[in-house]
Tab-separated table of C-alpha atoms in Angstrom:
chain	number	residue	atom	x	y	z
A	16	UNK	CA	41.908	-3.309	-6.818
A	17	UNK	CA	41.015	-0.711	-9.726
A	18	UNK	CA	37.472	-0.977	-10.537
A	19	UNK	CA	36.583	-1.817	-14.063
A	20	UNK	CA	34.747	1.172	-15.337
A	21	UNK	CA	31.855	0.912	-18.269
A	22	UNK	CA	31.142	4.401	-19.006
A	23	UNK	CA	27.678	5.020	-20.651
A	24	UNK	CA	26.710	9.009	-21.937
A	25	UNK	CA	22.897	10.637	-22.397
A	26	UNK	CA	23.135	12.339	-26.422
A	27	UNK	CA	23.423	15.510	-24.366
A	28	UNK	CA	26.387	17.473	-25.929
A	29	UNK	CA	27.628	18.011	-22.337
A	30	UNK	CA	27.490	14.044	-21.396
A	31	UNK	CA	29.039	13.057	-24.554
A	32	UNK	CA	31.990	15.593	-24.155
A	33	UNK	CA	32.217	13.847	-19.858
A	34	UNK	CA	32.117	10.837	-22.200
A	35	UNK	CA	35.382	11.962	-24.353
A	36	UNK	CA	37.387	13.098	-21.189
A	37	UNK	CA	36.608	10.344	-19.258
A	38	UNK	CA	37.295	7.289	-20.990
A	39	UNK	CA	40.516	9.015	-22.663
A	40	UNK	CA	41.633	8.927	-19.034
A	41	UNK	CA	40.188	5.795	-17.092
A	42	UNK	CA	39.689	3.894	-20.388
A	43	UNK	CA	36.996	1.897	-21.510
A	44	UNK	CA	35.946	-1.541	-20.093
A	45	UNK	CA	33.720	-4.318	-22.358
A	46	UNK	CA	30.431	-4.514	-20.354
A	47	UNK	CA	30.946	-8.581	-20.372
A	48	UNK	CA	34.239	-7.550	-18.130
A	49	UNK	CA	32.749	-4.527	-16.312
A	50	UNK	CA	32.201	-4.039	-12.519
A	51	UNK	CA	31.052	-1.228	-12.147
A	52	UNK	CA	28.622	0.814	-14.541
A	53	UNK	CA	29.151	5.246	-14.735
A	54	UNK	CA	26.043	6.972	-16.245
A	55	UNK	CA	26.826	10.601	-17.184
A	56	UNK	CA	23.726	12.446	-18.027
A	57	UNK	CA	20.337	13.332	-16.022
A	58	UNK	CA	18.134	11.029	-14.192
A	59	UNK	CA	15.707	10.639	-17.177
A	60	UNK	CA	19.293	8.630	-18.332
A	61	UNK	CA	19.622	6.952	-15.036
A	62	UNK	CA	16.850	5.504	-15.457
A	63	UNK	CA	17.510	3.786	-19.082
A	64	UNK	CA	20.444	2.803	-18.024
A	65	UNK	CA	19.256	1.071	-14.591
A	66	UNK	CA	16.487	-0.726	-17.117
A	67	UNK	CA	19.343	-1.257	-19.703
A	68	UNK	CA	21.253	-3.484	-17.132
A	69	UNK	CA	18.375	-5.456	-15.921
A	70	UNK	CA	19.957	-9.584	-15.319
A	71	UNK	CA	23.088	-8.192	-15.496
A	72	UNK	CA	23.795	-7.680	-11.138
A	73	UNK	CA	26.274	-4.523	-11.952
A	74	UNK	CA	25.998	-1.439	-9.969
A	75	UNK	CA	25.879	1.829	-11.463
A	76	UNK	CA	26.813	5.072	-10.363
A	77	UNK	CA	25.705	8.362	-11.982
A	78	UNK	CA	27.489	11.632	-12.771
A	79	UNK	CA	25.143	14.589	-12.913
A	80	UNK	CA	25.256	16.122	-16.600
A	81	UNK	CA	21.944	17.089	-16.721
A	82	UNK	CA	19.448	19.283	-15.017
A	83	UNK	CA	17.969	18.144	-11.644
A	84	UNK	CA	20.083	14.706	-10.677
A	85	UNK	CA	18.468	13.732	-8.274
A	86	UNK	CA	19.278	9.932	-8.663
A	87	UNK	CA	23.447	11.522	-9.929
A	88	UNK	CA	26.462	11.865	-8.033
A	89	UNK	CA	28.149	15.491	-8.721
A	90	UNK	CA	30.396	15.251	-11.887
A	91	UNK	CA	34.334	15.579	-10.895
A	92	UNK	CA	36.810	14.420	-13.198
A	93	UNK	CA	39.154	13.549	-10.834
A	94	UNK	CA	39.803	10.409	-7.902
A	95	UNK	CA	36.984	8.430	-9.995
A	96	UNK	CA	38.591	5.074	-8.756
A	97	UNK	CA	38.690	6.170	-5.298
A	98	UNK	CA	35.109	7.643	-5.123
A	99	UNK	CA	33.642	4.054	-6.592
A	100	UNK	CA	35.703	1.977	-4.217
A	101	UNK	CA	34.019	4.555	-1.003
A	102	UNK	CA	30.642	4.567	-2.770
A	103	UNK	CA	27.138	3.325	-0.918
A	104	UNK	CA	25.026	0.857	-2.350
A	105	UNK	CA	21.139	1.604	-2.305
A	106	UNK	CA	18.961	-1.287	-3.453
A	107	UNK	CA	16.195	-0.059	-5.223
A	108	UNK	CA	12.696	-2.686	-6.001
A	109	UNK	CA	11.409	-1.691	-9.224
A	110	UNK	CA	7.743	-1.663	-10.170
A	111	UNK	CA	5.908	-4.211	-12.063
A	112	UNK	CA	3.257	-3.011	-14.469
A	113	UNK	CA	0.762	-5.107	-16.668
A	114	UNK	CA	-1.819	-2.794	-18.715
A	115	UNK	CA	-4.259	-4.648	-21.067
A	116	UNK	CA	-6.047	-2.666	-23.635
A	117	UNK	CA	-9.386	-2.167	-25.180
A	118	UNK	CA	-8.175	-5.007	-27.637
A	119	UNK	CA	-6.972	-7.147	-25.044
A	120	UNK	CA	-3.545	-7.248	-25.409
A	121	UNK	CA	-1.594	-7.260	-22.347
A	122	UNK	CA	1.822	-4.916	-21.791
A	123	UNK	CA	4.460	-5.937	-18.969
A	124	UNK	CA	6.833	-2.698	-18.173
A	125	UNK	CA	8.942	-2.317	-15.135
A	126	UNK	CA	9.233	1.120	-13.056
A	127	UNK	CA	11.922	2.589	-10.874
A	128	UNK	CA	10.008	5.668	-9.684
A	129	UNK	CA	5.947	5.420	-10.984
A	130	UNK	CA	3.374	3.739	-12.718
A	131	UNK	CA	0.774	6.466	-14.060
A	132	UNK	CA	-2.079	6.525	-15.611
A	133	UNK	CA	-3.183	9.603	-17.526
A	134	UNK	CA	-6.461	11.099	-19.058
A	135	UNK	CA	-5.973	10.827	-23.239
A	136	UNK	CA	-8.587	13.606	-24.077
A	137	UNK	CA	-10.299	16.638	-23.088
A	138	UNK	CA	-12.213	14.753	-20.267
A	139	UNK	CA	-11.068	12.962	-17.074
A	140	UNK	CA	-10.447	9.866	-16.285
A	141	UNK	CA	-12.847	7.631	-14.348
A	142	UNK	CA	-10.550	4.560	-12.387
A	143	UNK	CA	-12.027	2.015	-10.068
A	144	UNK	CA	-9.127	1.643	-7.696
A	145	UNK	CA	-8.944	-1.930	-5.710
A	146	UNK	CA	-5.959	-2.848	-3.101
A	147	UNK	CA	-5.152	-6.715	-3.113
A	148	UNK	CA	-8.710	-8.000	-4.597
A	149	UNK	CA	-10.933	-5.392	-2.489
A	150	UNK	CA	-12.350	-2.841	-3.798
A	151	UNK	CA	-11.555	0.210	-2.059
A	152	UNK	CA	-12.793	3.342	-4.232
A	153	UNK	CA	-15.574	2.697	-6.905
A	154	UNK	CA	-14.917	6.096	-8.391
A	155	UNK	CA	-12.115	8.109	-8.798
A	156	UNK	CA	-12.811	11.006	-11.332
A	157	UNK	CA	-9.181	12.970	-11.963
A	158	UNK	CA	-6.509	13.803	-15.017
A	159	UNK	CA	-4.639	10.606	-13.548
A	160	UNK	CA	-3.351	8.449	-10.970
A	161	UNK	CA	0.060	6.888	-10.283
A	162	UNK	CA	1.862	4.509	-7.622
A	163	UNK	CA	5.258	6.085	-7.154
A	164	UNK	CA	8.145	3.949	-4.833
A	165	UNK	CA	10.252	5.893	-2.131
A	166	UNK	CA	12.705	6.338	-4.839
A	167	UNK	CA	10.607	8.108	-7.535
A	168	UNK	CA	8.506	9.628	-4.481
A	169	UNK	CA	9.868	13.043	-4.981
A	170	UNK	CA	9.526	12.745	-8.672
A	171	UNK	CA	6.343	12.960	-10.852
A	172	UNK	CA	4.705	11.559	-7.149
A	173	UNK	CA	5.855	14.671	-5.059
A	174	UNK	CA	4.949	17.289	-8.506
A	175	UNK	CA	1.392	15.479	-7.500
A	176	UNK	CA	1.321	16.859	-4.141
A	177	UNK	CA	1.936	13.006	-2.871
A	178	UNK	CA	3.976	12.067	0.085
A	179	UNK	CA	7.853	12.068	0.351
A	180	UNK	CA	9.020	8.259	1.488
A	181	UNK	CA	11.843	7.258	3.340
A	182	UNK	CA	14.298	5.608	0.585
A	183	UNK	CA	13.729	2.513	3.723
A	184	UNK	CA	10.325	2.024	3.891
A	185	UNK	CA	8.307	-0.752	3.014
A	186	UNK	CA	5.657	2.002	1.662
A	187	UNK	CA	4.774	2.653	-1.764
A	188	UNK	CA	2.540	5.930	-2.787
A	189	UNK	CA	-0.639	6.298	-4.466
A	190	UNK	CA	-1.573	9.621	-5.499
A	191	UNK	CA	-4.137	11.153	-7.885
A	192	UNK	CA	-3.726	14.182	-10.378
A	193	UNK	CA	-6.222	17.277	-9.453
A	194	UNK	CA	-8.875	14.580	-8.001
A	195	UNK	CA	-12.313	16.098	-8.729
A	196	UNK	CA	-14.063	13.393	-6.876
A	197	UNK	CA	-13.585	12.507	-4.129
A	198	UNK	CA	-13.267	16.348	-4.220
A	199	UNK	CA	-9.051	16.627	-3.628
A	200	UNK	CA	-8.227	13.347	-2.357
A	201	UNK	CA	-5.295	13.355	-1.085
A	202	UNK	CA	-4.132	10.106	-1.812
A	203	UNK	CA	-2.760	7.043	0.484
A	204	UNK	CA	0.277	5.151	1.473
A	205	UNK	CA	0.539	1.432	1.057
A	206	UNK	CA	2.437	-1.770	2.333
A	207	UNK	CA	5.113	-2.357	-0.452
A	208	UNK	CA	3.777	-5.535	-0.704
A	209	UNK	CA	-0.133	-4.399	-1.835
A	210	UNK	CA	-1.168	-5.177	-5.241
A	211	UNK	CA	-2.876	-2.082	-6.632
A	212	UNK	CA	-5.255	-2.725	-9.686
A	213	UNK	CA	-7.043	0.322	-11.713
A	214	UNK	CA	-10.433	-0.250	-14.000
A	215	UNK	CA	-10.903	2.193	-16.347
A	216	UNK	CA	-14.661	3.381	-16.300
A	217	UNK	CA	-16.251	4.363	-19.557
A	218	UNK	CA	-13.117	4.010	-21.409
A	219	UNK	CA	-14.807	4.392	-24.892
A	220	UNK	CA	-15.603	8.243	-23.459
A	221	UNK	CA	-12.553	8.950	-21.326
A	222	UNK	CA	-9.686	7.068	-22.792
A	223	UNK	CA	-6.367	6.331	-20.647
A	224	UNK	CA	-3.091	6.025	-21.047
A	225	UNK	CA	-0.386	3.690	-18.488
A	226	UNK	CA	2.742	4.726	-18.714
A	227	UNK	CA	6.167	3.090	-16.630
A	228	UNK	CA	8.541	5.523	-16.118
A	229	UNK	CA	7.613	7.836	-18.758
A	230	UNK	CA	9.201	4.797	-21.315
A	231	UNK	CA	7.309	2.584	-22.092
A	232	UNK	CA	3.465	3.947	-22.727
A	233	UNK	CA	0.187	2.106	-23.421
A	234	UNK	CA	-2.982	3.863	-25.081
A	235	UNK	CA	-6.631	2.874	-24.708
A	236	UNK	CA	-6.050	0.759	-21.243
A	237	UNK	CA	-9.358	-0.850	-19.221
A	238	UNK	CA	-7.187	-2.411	-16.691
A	239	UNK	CA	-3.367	-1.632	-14.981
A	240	UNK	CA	-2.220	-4.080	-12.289
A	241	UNK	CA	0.874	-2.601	-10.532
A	242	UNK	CA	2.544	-4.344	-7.313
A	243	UNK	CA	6.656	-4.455	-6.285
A	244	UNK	CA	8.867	-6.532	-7.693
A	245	UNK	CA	11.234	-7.611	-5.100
A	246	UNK	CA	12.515	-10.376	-7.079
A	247	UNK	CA	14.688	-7.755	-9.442
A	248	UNK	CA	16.900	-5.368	-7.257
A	249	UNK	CA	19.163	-2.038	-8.833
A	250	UNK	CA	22.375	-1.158	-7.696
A	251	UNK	CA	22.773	2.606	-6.944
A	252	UNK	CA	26.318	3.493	-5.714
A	253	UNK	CA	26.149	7.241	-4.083
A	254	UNK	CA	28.970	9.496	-2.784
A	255	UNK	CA	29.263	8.955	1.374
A	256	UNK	CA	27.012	11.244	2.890
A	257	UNK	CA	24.914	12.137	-0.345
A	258	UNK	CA	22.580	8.300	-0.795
A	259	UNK	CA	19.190	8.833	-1.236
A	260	UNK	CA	18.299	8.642	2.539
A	261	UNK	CA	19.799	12.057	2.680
A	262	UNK	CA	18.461	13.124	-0.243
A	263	UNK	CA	14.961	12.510	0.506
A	264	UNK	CA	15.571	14.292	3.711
A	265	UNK	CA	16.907	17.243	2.097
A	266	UNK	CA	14.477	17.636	-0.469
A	267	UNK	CA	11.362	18.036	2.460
A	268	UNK	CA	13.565	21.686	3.811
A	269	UNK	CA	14.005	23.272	0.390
């Protein structure tokens, strides 16, 4: 059975011409009717477009028209039908965030690779990090600090000099940005299921930003709460013999 193919394009002159090509020759199915979702562009794309199908259940598998693609499958014109019906599935937990502000109100943002935090000004930022309701550092003094999943782990997480994850484990990373005390922390690796909360310390002096994968920002935060959503699950489909598994592995002997 042919699948039927939504096609979705980045603005990227290069995804947008994939765009023309593709759906001139596959066609173009009403997302109501769809089973399968193709993203053409970079993973800054796959990401919207794993957010943009959020309730929906449909699996989506990327075509690299961008720069890195980490999260993309190479972009071939041809066999399309055939490489969807031989595709892997990776289920991916995305992160919940909830960052309330110096006025109190209260943002909820979901994350497929990180929830940071990041200094606003010239000076760092001072977090009280607690695990599960115990505090576990009363001072962190660094440009910022983000929880990162296995998925996003070689993204802004690895750039961070934090750990690569398995795409399999039940791990999630927290890292800091150039940690000035604890002079270079290095970080630490939690159970997936760990709550992670951040205070912001003298946040009328050293504001702070959260941000959820780089989309949806919040200025001026005292508090970020940030824990795994395994209620919510996205449907990567990868090439056989190029899933994330291998990826990760890959990307650790560059």
């Amino acid at each position: 059975m042919q699948p039927k193919i939504r096609f979705t394009a980045s603005k990227a002159p290069a995804a947008q011409s994939a765009l023309a090509r593709l759906t001139a020759r596959y066609g173009q199915t009403d997302l109501r009717r769809a089973s399968v979702v193709v993203a053409l562009g970079g993973d800054g794309f796959m990401l919207e477009t794993l957010h943009a199908q959020s309730g929906r259940d449909l699996p989506v598998y990327g075509m690299n028209c961008g720069t890195i693609g980490f999260l993309m499958n190479a972009y071939i014109d041809d066999g399309l039908p055939e490489r969807l019906q031989l595709a892997e599935e990776a289920l991916l937990n995305p992160l919940s965030m909830q960052a309330e502000n110096v006025r109190g109100k209260v943002t909820n943002a979901l994350a497929v690779n990180e929830v940071s935090l990041l200094r606003q000004g010239p000076q760092a930022a001072r977090l009280r990090v607690s695990i599960d309701g115990r505090e576990r550092m009363a001072e962190l003094v660094c440009d910022g600090a983000l929880v990162a999943t296995p998925a996003g782990s070689t993204a802004y997480n690895y750039s961070a000099h934090g750990a690569i994850l398995p795409i399999g484990a039940d791990v999630l990373a927290l890292t800091a940005m150039s940690a000035f005390r604890p002079r270079r922390w290095r970080g630490a690796l939690l159970p997936k299921t760990a709550e992670v909360r951040f205070d912001v310390l003298d946040s009328d002096k050293r504001p702070v930003m959260a941000d959820a994968d780089s989309r949806n920002s919040v200025r001026d935060v005292i508090s970020v709460v940030v824990r795994s959503n395994s209620e919510i699950s996205y449907r990567l489909l990868f090439d056989p013999g190029h899933g994330l598994e291998e990826r990760l592995i890959r990307e650790q002997f560059v």
